[in-house]
């Protein structure tokens, strides 16, 4: 799926309506847990690194590791890694 606009919300009313009408399990999930947060991040290497860390460990642990790494590296850029 490609986004028309990079500022378009990932979680939006139109997609939620399509999903919840496609199968009753999605309506159940929405009613029980609510609509998921719309996490937006700036494009770039720093966001990519954070996303990779967050997929490997808990969010709190990823935040701590990122902060340590960010304090250790003078310039957070691909060429420094």
GROMACS .gro file of C-alpha atoms in nm:
model
   81
    1UNK     CA    1   0.000   0.000   0.000
    2UNK     CA    2   0.140   0.339  -0.095
    3UNK     CA    3   0.035   0.659   0.073
    4UNK     CA    4  -0.085   0.945  -0.143
    5UNK     CA    5   0.063   1.196   0.095
    6UNK     CA    6   0.339   1.136   0.351
    7UNK     CA    7   0.137   1.341   0.599
    8UNK     CA    8  -0.170   1.118   0.557
    9UNK     CA    9  -0.260   0.944   0.880
   10UNK     CA   10  -0.185   0.574   0.887
   11UNK     CA   11  -0.485   0.518   1.114
   12UNK     CA   12  -0.779   0.698   0.954
   13UNK     CA   13  -1.160   0.683   0.966
   14UNK     CA   14  -1.199   0.555   0.610
   15UNK     CA   15  -0.968   0.257   0.657
   16UNK     CA   16  -1.114   0.177   0.999
   17UNK     CA   17  -1.464   0.169   0.848
   18UNK     CA   18  -1.350  -0.062   0.564
   19UNK     CA   19  -1.173  -0.296   0.802
   20UNK     CA   20  -1.449  -0.318   1.061
   21UNK     CA   21  -1.711  -0.381   0.792
   22UNK     CA   22  -1.499  -0.654   0.627
   23UNK     CA   23  -1.519  -0.901   0.917
   24UNK     CA   24  -1.687  -0.906   1.257
   25UNK     CA   25  -1.360  -0.985   1.440
   26UNK     CA   26  -1.229  -0.637   1.351
   27UNK     CA   27  -1.542  -0.473   1.489
   28UNK     CA   28  -1.500  -0.676   1.808
   29UNK     CA   29  -1.134  -0.571   1.840
   30UNK     CA   30  -1.222  -0.204   1.783
   31UNK     CA   31  -1.499  -0.216   2.044
   32UNK     CA   32  -1.284  -0.397   2.299
   33UNK     CA   33  -0.953  -0.212   2.255
   34UNK     CA   34  -1.041   0.108   2.071
   35UNK     CA   35  -0.865   0.265   1.777
   36UNK     CA   36  -0.486   0.218   1.773
   37UNK     CA   37  -0.260   0.522   1.815
   38UNK     CA   38  -0.146   0.697   1.502
   39UNK     CA   39   0.229   0.685   1.546
   40UNK     CA   40   0.397   0.924   1.307
   41UNK     CA   41   0.770   0.960   1.280
   42UNK     CA   42   0.992   1.183   1.074
   43UNK     CA   43   1.154   1.016   0.775
   44UNK     CA   44   1.520   0.928   0.806
   45UNK     CA   45   1.791   0.715   0.955
   46UNK     CA   46   1.717   0.796   1.320
   47UNK     CA   47   1.355   0.682   1.285
   48UNK     CA   48   1.466   0.366   1.107
   49UNK     CA   49   1.708   0.281   1.391
   50UNK     CA   50   1.439   0.339   1.652
   51UNK     CA   51   1.189   0.120   1.467
   52UNK     CA   52   1.441  -0.163   1.438
   53UNK     CA   53   1.523  -0.142   1.809
   54UNK     CA   54   1.153  -0.138   1.901
   55UNK     CA   55   1.091  -0.454   1.700
   56UNK     CA   56   1.363  -0.640   1.887
   57UNK     CA   57   1.292  -0.547   2.249
   58UNK     CA   58   1.024  -0.376   2.459
   59UNK     CA   59   0.952  -0.009   2.387
   60UNK     CA   60   1.099   0.098   2.722
   61UNK     CA   61   1.415  -0.103   2.660
   62UNK     CA   62   1.441   0.028   2.304
   63UNK     CA   63   1.415   0.386   2.431
   64UNK     CA   64   1.691   0.326   2.687
   65UNK     CA   65   1.918   0.161   2.429
   66UNK     CA   66   1.856   0.435   2.175
   67UNK     CA   67   1.936   0.707   2.430
   68UNK     CA   68   2.262   0.534   2.527
   69UNK     CA   69   2.357   0.489   2.163
   70UNK     CA   70   2.262   0.848   2.079
   71UNK     CA   71   2.481   0.976   2.364
   72UNK     CA   72   2.773   0.759   2.252
   73UNK     CA   73   2.769   0.850   1.881
   74UNK     CA   74   2.859   1.211   1.805
   75UNK     CA   75   2.669   1.222   1.476
   76UNK     CA   76   2.378   0.982   1.437
   77UNK     CA   77   2.418   0.910   1.067
   78UNK     CA   78   2.460   0.597   0.851
   79UNK     CA   79   2.823   0.672   0.766
   80UNK     CA   80   2.914   0.665   1.136
   81UNK     CA   81   2.788   0.310   1.169
   0.00000   0.00000   0.00000
